[in-house]
């Protein structure tokens, strides 16, 4: 179990993940990342799922509103999902303890991936659960620190 520190908060802007649907072709991912950099947006987290026809790129960025507007203006297909971002204080064992807490609460994990940014120099993980609100309450009860968009976009 994670031990909560005095910095923990339960209020903030939820982190929005953008899922971008790209054609499975050379350079497609670079084009999206470059587009964000051209707009001074930092990629904070990234997960890529590849198939024969299409690639789904899950992104956590420093300015999701700007990225949404940019994608709409350019006709880039995307969707948004609120996710949970949890910070571990116990390093490598934090992952198994976190997953055990969610399993004990009988909530399903849809996907997880690491966040590249470490606002407090600690490991950070993005999670999407069957019921994010319930999952947040479980993690907070277990003493985990949840991060919000403001924490990641500093």
Short mmCIF file of N, CA and C in Angstrom, two decimals:
data_model
loop_
_atom_site.label_atom_id
_atom_site.label_comp_id
_atom_site.label_asym_id
_atom_site.label_seq_id
_atom_site.Cartn_x
_atom_site.Cartn_y
_atom_site.Cartn_z
N UNK A 1 0.84 -1.19 0.00
CA UNK A 1 0.00 0.00 0.00
C UNK A 1 0.88 1.24 0.00
N UNK A 2 0.50 2.21 -0.78
CA UNK A 2 1.20 3.49 -0.83
C UNK A 2 0.85 4.30 0.41
N UNK A 3 1.78 5.07 0.86
CA UNK A 3 1.52 5.98 1.98
C UNK A 3 1.37 7.38 1.41
N UNK A 4 0.25 7.97 1.70
CA UNK A 4 -0.08 9.28 1.18
C UNK A 4 0.78 10.34 1.86
N UNK A 5 1.26 11.30 1.07
CA UNK A 5 2.00 12.39 1.70
C UNK A 5 1.12 13.62 1.80
N UNK A 6 1.63 14.66 2.43
CA UNK A 6 0.81 15.84 2.70
C UNK A 6 0.44 16.61 1.45
N UNK A 7 1.07 16.29 0.30
CA UNK A 7 0.77 17.00 -0.94
C UNK A 7 -0.50 16.47 -1.62
N UNK A 8 -1.02 15.36 -1.15
CA UNK A 8 -2.13 14.71 -1.83
C UNK A 8 -3.36 15.60 -1.85
N UNK A 9 -4.06 15.55 -2.96
CA UNK A 9 -5.29 16.30 -3.11
C UNK A 9 -6.29 15.45 -3.86
N UNK A 10 -7.54 15.70 -3.64
CA UNK A 10 -8.58 14.94 -4.33
C UNK A 10 -9.35 15.82 -5.30
N UNK A 11 -8.88 17.05 -5.49
CA UNK A 11 -9.60 17.98 -6.36
C UNK A 11 -8.65 18.51 -7.43
N UNK A 12 -9.14 18.52 -8.64
CA UNK A 12 -8.37 19.06 -9.74
C UNK A 12 -9.07 18.73 -11.04
N UNK A 13 -8.51 19.22 -12.13
CA UNK A 13 -9.06 18.93 -13.44
C UNK A 13 -8.67 17.52 -13.83
N UNK A 14 -9.66 16.66 -14.13
CA UNK A 14 -9.32 15.28 -14.51
C UNK A 14 -8.40 15.27 -15.74
N UNK A 15 -7.54 14.28 -15.79
CA UNK A 15 -6.65 14.12 -16.94
C UNK A 15 -7.46 13.50 -18.07
N UNK A 16 -7.38 14.14 -19.25
CA UNK A 16 -8.06 13.62 -20.44
C UNK A 16 -7.03 13.00 -21.37
N UNK A 17 -7.30 11.78 -21.72
CA UNK A 17 -6.48 11.11 -22.71
C UNK A 17 -7.11 11.32 -24.08
N UNK A 18 -6.29 11.58 -25.07
CA UNK A 18 -6.77 11.67 -26.44
C UNK A 18 -6.33 10.40 -27.17
N UNK A 19 -7.26 9.73 -27.81
CA UNK A 19 -6.95 8.57 -28.64
C UNK A 19 -7.03 9.01 -30.09
N UNK A 20 -5.92 8.90 -30.78
CA UNK A 20 -5.82 9.35 -32.17
C UNK A 20 -5.78 8.11 -33.05
N UNK A 21 -6.56 8.14 -34.12
CA UNK A 21 -6.64 7.01 -35.04
C UNK A 21 -5.83 7.35 -36.28
N UNK A 22 -4.74 6.61 -36.48
CA UNK A 22 -3.83 6.88 -37.58
C UNK A 22 -3.81 5.72 -38.56
N UNK A 23 -3.55 6.04 -39.82
CA UNK A 23 -3.30 4.99 -40.79
C UNK A 23 -1.98 4.33 -40.43
N UNK A 24 -1.92 3.04 -40.64
CA UNK A 24 -0.72 2.30 -40.31
C UNK A 24 0.31 2.51 -41.42
N UNK A 25 1.04 3.62 -41.32
CA UNK A 25 2.06 3.92 -42.32
C UNK A 25 3.25 4.59 -41.67
N UNK A 26 4.38 4.46 -42.32
CA UNK A 26 5.64 5.01 -41.80
C UNK A 26 5.51 6.52 -41.60
N UNK A 27 5.91 6.99 -40.43
CA UNK A 27 5.95 8.42 -40.15
C UNK A 27 4.68 9.01 -39.58
N UNK A 28 3.60 8.22 -39.48
CA UNK A 28 2.32 8.76 -39.00
C UNK A 28 2.43 9.25 -37.56
N UNK A 29 3.07 8.48 -36.70
CA UNK A 29 3.21 8.87 -35.30
C UNK A 29 4.08 10.13 -35.19
N UNK A 30 5.17 10.16 -35.91
CA UNK A 30 6.03 11.35 -35.89
C UNK A 30 5.26 12.59 -36.33
N UNK A 31 4.41 12.46 -37.33
CA UNK A 31 3.63 13.61 -37.81
C UNK A 31 2.75 14.19 -36.71
N UNK A 32 2.11 13.32 -35.94
CA UNK A 32 1.24 13.78 -34.86
C UNK A 32 2.05 14.43 -33.75
N UNK A 33 3.15 13.80 -33.37
CA UNK A 33 4.00 14.36 -32.31
C UNK A 33 4.58 15.70 -32.77
N UNK A 34 5.00 15.78 -34.01
CA UNK A 34 5.55 17.04 -34.53
C UNK A 34 4.50 18.14 -34.56
N UNK A 35 3.26 17.78 -34.92
CA UNK A 35 2.17 18.76 -34.92
C UNK A 35 1.98 19.35 -33.53
N UNK A 36 2.03 18.49 -32.51
CA UNK A 36 1.88 18.99 -31.14
C UNK A 36 3.06 19.88 -30.75
N UNK A 37 4.27 19.45 -31.10
CA UNK A 37 5.43 20.28 -30.78
C UNK A 37 5.36 21.63 -31.48
N UNK A 38 4.86 21.63 -32.72
CA UNK A 38 4.71 22.90 -33.45
C UNK A 38 3.76 23.86 -32.73
N UNK A 39 2.84 23.31 -31.92
CA UNK A 39 1.90 24.12 -31.15
C UNK A 39 2.33 24.25 -29.68
N UNK A 40 3.59 23.90 -29.40
CA UNK A 40 4.18 24.01 -28.05
C UNK A 40 3.44 23.16 -27.02
N UNK A 41 2.98 22.00 -27.46
CA UNK A 41 2.31 21.05 -26.57
C UNK A 41 3.29 19.91 -26.30
N UNK A 42 3.42 19.53 -25.04
CA UNK A 42 4.33 18.47 -24.63
C UNK A 42 3.55 17.16 -24.50
N UNK A 43 4.11 16.09 -25.07
CA UNK A 43 3.54 14.76 -24.89
C UNK A 43 4.02 14.25 -23.53
N UNK A 44 3.08 14.03 -22.62
CA UNK A 44 3.41 13.61 -21.25
C UNK A 44 3.29 12.11 -21.07
N UNK A 45 2.50 11.46 -21.90
CA UNK A 45 2.31 10.02 -21.84
C UNK A 45 1.88 9.52 -23.19
N UNK A 46 2.20 8.25 -23.47
CA UNK A 46 1.98 7.73 -24.81
C UNK A 46 1.84 6.22 -24.76
N UNK A 47 0.87 5.71 -25.49
CA UNK A 47 0.70 4.27 -25.68
C UNK A 47 0.26 4.06 -27.12
N UNK A 48 0.86 3.08 -27.78
CA UNK A 48 0.54 2.81 -29.18
C UNK A 48 0.03 1.38 -29.31
N UNK A 49 -1.13 1.23 -29.95
CA UNK A 49 -1.67 -0.09 -30.28
C UNK A 49 -1.76 -0.18 -31.78
N UNK A 50 -1.06 -1.15 -32.32
CA UNK A 50 -0.96 -1.29 -33.76
C UNK A 50 -1.76 -2.50 -34.23
N UNK A 51 -2.40 -2.37 -35.37
CA UNK A 51 -3.05 -3.50 -36.02
C UNK A 51 -2.72 -3.42 -37.51
N UNK A 52 -3.27 -4.30 -38.29
CA UNK A 52 -2.96 -4.32 -39.72
C UNK A 52 -3.39 -3.03 -40.41
N UNK A 53 -4.57 -2.54 -40.10
CA UNK A 53 -5.14 -1.40 -40.82
C UNK A 53 -4.96 -0.05 -40.15
N UNK A 54 -4.97 -0.04 -38.84
CA UNK A 54 -5.02 1.24 -38.12
C UNK A 54 -4.14 1.17 -36.87
N UNK A 55 -3.68 2.33 -36.46
CA UNK A 55 -2.92 2.46 -35.23
C UNK A 55 -3.69 3.40 -34.31
N UNK A 56 -3.86 2.99 -33.06
CA UNK A 56 -4.49 3.85 -32.07
C UNK A 56 -3.38 4.34 -31.13
N UNK A 57 -3.26 5.66 -31.04
CA UNK A 57 -2.26 6.27 -30.18
C UNK A 57 -2.99 6.96 -29.04
N UNK A 58 -2.71 6.52 -27.83
CA UNK A 58 -3.28 7.16 -26.64
C UNK A 58 -2.26 8.18 -26.15
N UNK A 59 -2.74 9.39 -25.94
CA UNK A 59 -1.85 10.49 -25.57
C UNK A 59 -2.35 11.23 -24.33
N UNK A 60 -1.42 11.56 -23.47
CA UNK A 60 -1.65 12.53 -22.40
C UNK A 60 -0.74 13.70 -22.73
N UNK A 61 -1.31 14.89 -22.80
CA UNK A 61 -0.56 16.06 -23.26
C UNK A 61 -0.69 17.22 -22.27
N UNK A 62 0.18 18.20 -22.45
CA UNK A 62 0.20 19.35 -21.54
C UNK A 62 -0.99 20.28 -21.74
N UNK A 63 -1.58 20.29 -22.93
CA UNK A 63 -2.72 21.18 -23.21
C UNK A 63 -3.75 20.43 -24.06
N UNK A 64 -4.59 19.61 -23.42
CA UNK A 64 -5.55 18.81 -24.19
C UNK A 64 -6.56 19.65 -24.96
N UNK A 65 -6.94 20.82 -24.46
CA UNK A 65 -7.89 21.67 -25.19
C UNK A 65 -7.31 22.13 -26.52
N UNK A 66 -6.07 22.56 -26.51
CA UNK A 66 -5.42 23.01 -27.73
C UNK A 66 -5.26 21.86 -28.72
N UNK A 67 -4.91 20.69 -28.22
CA UNK A 67 -4.75 19.53 -29.11
C UNK A 67 -6.10 19.14 -29.73
N UNK A 68 -7.16 19.14 -28.93
CA UNK A 68 -8.49 18.84 -29.48
C UNK A 68 -8.85 19.81 -30.60
N UNK A 69 -8.64 21.10 -30.36
CA UNK A 69 -8.94 22.11 -31.38
C UNK A 69 -8.10 21.88 -32.64
N UNK A 70 -6.83 21.62 -32.45
CA UNK A 70 -5.93 21.39 -33.58
C UNK A 70 -6.35 20.16 -34.38
N UNK A 71 -6.68 19.08 -33.69
CA UNK A 71 -7.12 17.86 -34.39
C UNK A 71 -8.41 18.12 -35.16
N UNK A 72 -9.35 18.84 -34.55
CA UNK A 72 -10.62 19.13 -35.25
C UNK A 72 -10.36 19.97 -36.50
N UNK A 73 -9.53 21.00 -36.36
CA UNK A 73 -9.23 21.87 -37.50
C UNK A 73 -8.58 21.12 -38.65
N UNK A 74 -7.80 20.11 -38.32
CA UNK A 74 -7.06 19.36 -39.35
C UNK A 74 -7.76 18.07 -39.77
N UNK A 75 -8.93 17.81 -39.19
CA UNK A 75 -9.68 16.62 -39.57
C UNK A 75 -9.04 15.32 -39.12
N UNK A 76 -8.28 15.38 -38.04
CA UNK A 76 -7.64 14.18 -37.50
C UNK A 76 -8.63 13.49 -36.57
N UNK A 77 -9.00 12.24 -36.86
CA UNK A 77 -9.98 11.55 -36.02
C UNK A 77 -9.40 11.22 -34.64
N UNK A 78 -10.18 11.52 -33.60
CA UNK A 78 -9.74 11.27 -32.23
C UNK A 78 -10.95 11.13 -31.32
N UNK A 79 -10.70 10.61 -30.14
CA UNK A 79 -11.71 10.60 -29.08
C UNK A 79 -11.01 10.96 -27.78
N UNK A 80 -11.80 11.32 -26.77
CA UNK A 80 -11.22 11.65 -25.47
C UNK A 80 -11.84 10.76 -24.40
N UNK A 81 -11.04 10.49 -23.38
CA UNK A 81 -11.45 9.67 -22.25
C UNK A 81 -10.79 10.23 -21.00
N UNK A 82 -11.56 10.35 -19.92
CA UNK A 82 -10.95 10.72 -18.65
C UNK A 82 -10.25 9.49 -18.10
N UNK A 83 -9.04 9.70 -17.59
CA UNK A 83 -8.27 8.61 -17.02
C UNK A 83 -7.84 8.98 -15.60
N UNK A 84 -7.35 8.00 -14.89
CA UNK A 84 -6.78 8.20 -13.56
C UNK A 84 -5.27 8.20 -13.70
N UNK A 85 -4.61 9.13 -13.04
CA UNK A 85 -3.15 9.15 -13.02
C UNK A 85 -2.73 9.03 -11.56
N UNK A 86 -1.95 8.00 -11.28
CA UNK A 86 -1.53 7.73 -9.90
C UNK A 86 -0.01 7.82 -9.82
N UNK A 87 0.46 8.40 -8.73
CA UNK A 87 1.90 8.53 -8.48
C UNK A 87 2.29 7.52 -7.41
N UNK A 88 3.37 6.80 -7.66
CA UNK A 88 3.86 5.80 -6.71
C UNK A 88 4.99 6.38 -5.87
N UNK A 89 4.96 6.09 -4.58
CA UNK A 89 6.06 6.51 -3.72
C UNK A 89 6.99 5.34 -3.42
N UNK A 90 6.53 4.12 -3.68
CA UNK A 90 7.33 2.95 -3.33
C UNK A 90 8.01 2.31 -4.53
N UNK A 91 8.17 3.04 -5.61
CA UNK A 91 8.92 2.54 -6.76
C UNK A 91 8.27 1.35 -7.42
N UNK A 92 9.09 0.33 -7.73
CA UNK A 92 8.64 -0.81 -8.53
C UNK A 92 7.51 -1.59 -7.89
N UNK A 93 7.47 -1.68 -6.58
CA UNK A 93 6.40 -2.45 -5.94
C UNK A 93 5.07 -1.72 -5.97
N UNK A 94 5.09 -0.45 -6.29
CA UNK A 94 3.86 0.32 -6.35
C UNK A 94 2.86 -0.23 -7.35
N UNK A 95 3.34 -0.74 -8.47
CA UNK A 95 2.45 -1.25 -9.50
C UNK A 95 1.67 -2.46 -9.01
N UNK A 96 2.35 -3.45 -8.46
CA UNK A 96 1.64 -4.65 -8.00
C UNK A 96 0.70 -4.32 -6.85
N UNK A 97 1.13 -3.45 -5.95
CA UNK A 97 0.25 -3.06 -4.83
C UNK A 97 -0.99 -2.33 -5.34
N UNK A 98 -0.81 -1.45 -6.31
CA UNK A 98 -1.93 -0.71 -6.88
C UNK A 98 -2.91 -1.66 -7.55
N UNK A 99 -2.39 -2.56 -8.38
CA UNK A 99 -3.26 -3.52 -9.07
C UNK A 99 -3.96 -4.45 -8.09
N UNK A 100 -3.27 -4.82 -7.01
CA UNK A 100 -3.88 -5.68 -5.99
C UNK A 100 -5.04 -4.94 -5.30
N UNK A 101 -4.85 -3.66 -5.03
CA UNK A 101 -5.92 -2.87 -4.41
C UNK A 101 -7.15 -2.84 -5.30
N UNK A 102 -6.94 -2.66 -6.60
CA UNK A 102 -8.06 -2.63 -7.55
C UNK A 102 -8.71 -4.00 -7.69
N UNK A 103 -7.90 -5.05 -7.69
CA UNK A 103 -8.44 -6.41 -7.76
C UNK A 103 -9.28 -6.72 -6.52
N UNK A 104 -8.77 -6.37 -5.36
CA UNK A 104 -9.51 -6.62 -4.11
C UNK A 104 -10.83 -5.87 -4.09
N UNK A 105 -10.89 -4.74 -4.78
CA UNK A 105 -12.13 -3.97 -4.86
C UNK A 105 -13.02 -4.45 -6.02
N UNK A 106 -12.53 -5.45 -6.75
CA UNK A 106 -13.27 -6.06 -7.85
C UNK A 106 -13.62 -5.06 -8.96
N UNK A 107 -12.64 -4.25 -9.32
CA UNK A 107 -12.83 -3.35 -10.45
C UNK A 107 -11.89 -3.75 -11.58
N UNK A 108 -12.40 -3.72 -12.79
CA UNK A 108 -11.62 -4.15 -13.96
C UNK A 108 -10.74 -3.02 -14.48
N UNK A 109 -9.56 -3.40 -14.90
CA UNK A 109 -8.61 -2.48 -15.52
C UNK A 109 -8.72 -2.66 -17.03
N UNK A 110 -9.03 -1.57 -17.74
CA UNK A 110 -9.10 -1.64 -19.20
C UNK A 110 -7.72 -1.50 -19.82
N UNK A 111 -6.94 -0.53 -19.36
CA UNK A 111 -5.57 -0.39 -19.85
C UNK A 111 -4.76 0.48 -18.90
N UNK A 112 -3.45 0.31 -18.97
CA UNK A 112 -2.50 1.12 -18.19
C UNK A 112 -1.29 1.42 -19.08
N UNK A 113 -0.63 2.52 -18.79
CA UNK A 113 0.65 2.81 -19.43
C UNK A 113 1.37 3.86 -18.60
N UNK A 114 2.69 3.89 -18.68
CA UNK A 114 3.44 4.86 -17.88
C UNK A 114 3.33 6.27 -18.46
N UNK A 115 3.44 7.22 -17.58
CA UNK A 115 3.50 8.63 -17.97
C UNK A 115 4.98 9.01 -18.05
N UNK A 116 5.36 9.69 -19.11
CA UNK A 116 6.76 10.06 -19.31
C UNK A 116 7.21 11.13 -18.32
N UNK A 117 6.30 12.04 -17.99
CA UNK A 117 6.59 13.13 -17.07
C UNK A 117 6.55 12.61 -15.63
N UNK A 118 7.49 13.06 -14.81
CA UNK A 118 7.51 12.70 -13.39
C UNK A 118 7.55 13.99 -12.58
N UNK A 119 6.38 14.57 -12.32
CA UNK A 119 6.34 15.88 -11.65
C UNK A 119 7.07 15.92 -10.32
N UNK A 120 7.08 14.83 -9.57
CA UNK A 120 7.74 14.80 -8.26
C UNK A 120 8.87 13.78 -8.24
N UNK A 121 9.43 13.48 -9.42
CA UNK A 121 10.50 12.50 -9.57
C UNK A 121 10.12 11.12 -9.04
N UNK A 122 8.86 10.76 -9.22
CA UNK A 122 8.36 9.45 -8.82
C UNK A 122 7.67 8.80 -10.01
N UNK A 123 7.60 7.46 -10.02
CA UNK A 123 6.90 6.78 -11.11
C UNK A 123 5.42 7.18 -11.16
N UNK A 124 4.90 7.34 -12.38
CA UNK A 124 3.52 7.77 -12.58
C UNK A 124 2.88 6.85 -13.62
N UNK A 125 1.64 6.46 -13.35
CA UNK A 125 0.94 5.51 -14.21
C UNK A 125 -0.44 6.05 -14.58
N UNK A 126 -0.80 5.90 -15.86
CA UNK A 126 -2.15 6.22 -16.33
C UNK A 126 -2.97 4.95 -16.30
N UNK A 127 -4.21 5.05 -15.80
CA UNK A 127 -5.11 3.90 -15.74
C UNK A 127 -6.48 4.28 -16.27
N UNK A 128 -7.09 3.37 -16.96
CA UNK A 128 -8.50 3.49 -17.33
C UNK A 128 -9.19 2.26 -16.77
N UNK A 129 -10.18 2.49 -15.95
CA UNK A 129 -10.86 1.40 -15.25
C UNK A 129 -12.30 1.29 -15.71
N UNK A 130 -12.90 0.18 -15.35
CA UNK A 130 -14.31 -0.04 -15.64
C UNK A 130 -15.16 1.09 -15.08
N UNK A 131 -14.82 1.54 -13.88
CA UNK A 131 -15.51 2.65 -13.21
C UNK A 131 -14.44 3.54 -12.58
N UNK A 132 -14.06 4.59 -13.29
CA UNK A 132 -12.98 5.45 -12.80
C UNK A 132 -13.29 6.11 -11.46
N UNK A 133 -14.52 6.53 -11.26
CA UNK A 133 -14.86 7.19 -9.99
C UNK A 133 -14.70 6.23 -8.82
N UNK A 134 -15.18 5.01 -8.99
CA UNK A 134 -15.01 4.00 -7.95
C UNK A 134 -13.52 3.71 -7.75
N UNK A 135 -12.79 3.58 -8.85
CA UNK A 135 -11.36 3.32 -8.76
C UNK A 135 -10.61 4.41 -8.03
N UNK A 136 -10.98 5.67 -8.28
CA UNK A 136 -10.36 6.78 -7.56
C UNK A 136 -10.59 6.65 -6.07
N UNK A 137 -11.82 6.33 -5.69
CA UNK A 137 -12.13 6.22 -4.26
C UNK A 137 -11.34 5.08 -3.63
N UNK A 138 -11.17 3.98 -4.34
CA UNK A 138 -10.38 2.85 -3.84
C UNK A 138 -8.93 3.28 -3.64
N UNK A 139 -8.36 3.90 -4.65
CA UNK A 139 -6.95 4.29 -4.58
C UNK A 139 -6.71 5.33 -3.49
N UNK A 140 -7.61 6.29 -3.36
CA UNK A 140 -7.47 7.28 -2.29
C UNK A 140 -7.58 6.63 -0.92
N UNK A 141 -8.53 5.72 -0.77
CA UNK A 141 -8.69 5.02 0.50
C UNK A 141 -7.43 4.22 0.85
N UNK A 142 -6.76 3.69 -0.17
CA UNK A 142 -5.54 2.91 0.05
C UNK A 142 -4.30 3.80 0.22
N UNK A 143 -4.48 5.12 0.12
CA UNK A 143 -3.39 6.04 0.37
C UNK A 143 -2.58 6.46 -0.84
N UNK A 144 -3.08 6.20 -2.03
CA UNK A 144 -2.36 6.61 -3.24
C UNK A 144 -2.58 8.08 -3.52
N UNK A 145 -1.59 8.68 -4.15
CA UNK A 145 -1.70 10.08 -4.56
C UNK A 145 -2.15 10.10 -6.02
N UNK A 146 -3.27 10.75 -6.27
CA UNK A 146 -3.76 10.92 -7.63
C UNK A 146 -3.28 12.27 -8.16
N UNK A 147 -2.92 12.29 -9.42
CA UNK A 147 -2.49 13.53 -10.05
C UNK A 147 -3.57 14.01 -11.01
N UNK A 148 -3.59 15.31 -11.21
CA UNK A 148 -4.58 15.94 -12.08
C UNK A 148 -3.86 16.69 -13.19
N UNK A 149 -4.61 17.21 -14.14
CA UNK A 149 -3.99 17.89 -15.28
C UNK A 149 -3.04 18.99 -14.83
N UNK A 150 -3.42 19.73 -13.79
CA UNK A 150 -2.56 20.81 -13.30
C UNK A 150 -1.21 20.28 -12.81
N UNK A 151 -1.21 19.09 -12.23
CA UNK A 151 0.04 18.50 -11.74
C UNK A 151 0.97 18.13 -12.89
N UNK A 152 0.37 17.66 -13.98
CA UNK A 152 1.17 17.20 -15.12
C UNK A 152 1.61 18.33 -16.03
N UNK A 153 0.84 19.40 -16.09
CA UNK A 153 1.09 20.48 -17.05
C UNK A 153 1.96 21.59 -16.50
N UNK A 154 2.52 21.42 -15.33
CA UNK A 154 3.34 22.48 -14.72
C UNK A 154 4.49 22.87 -15.60
#
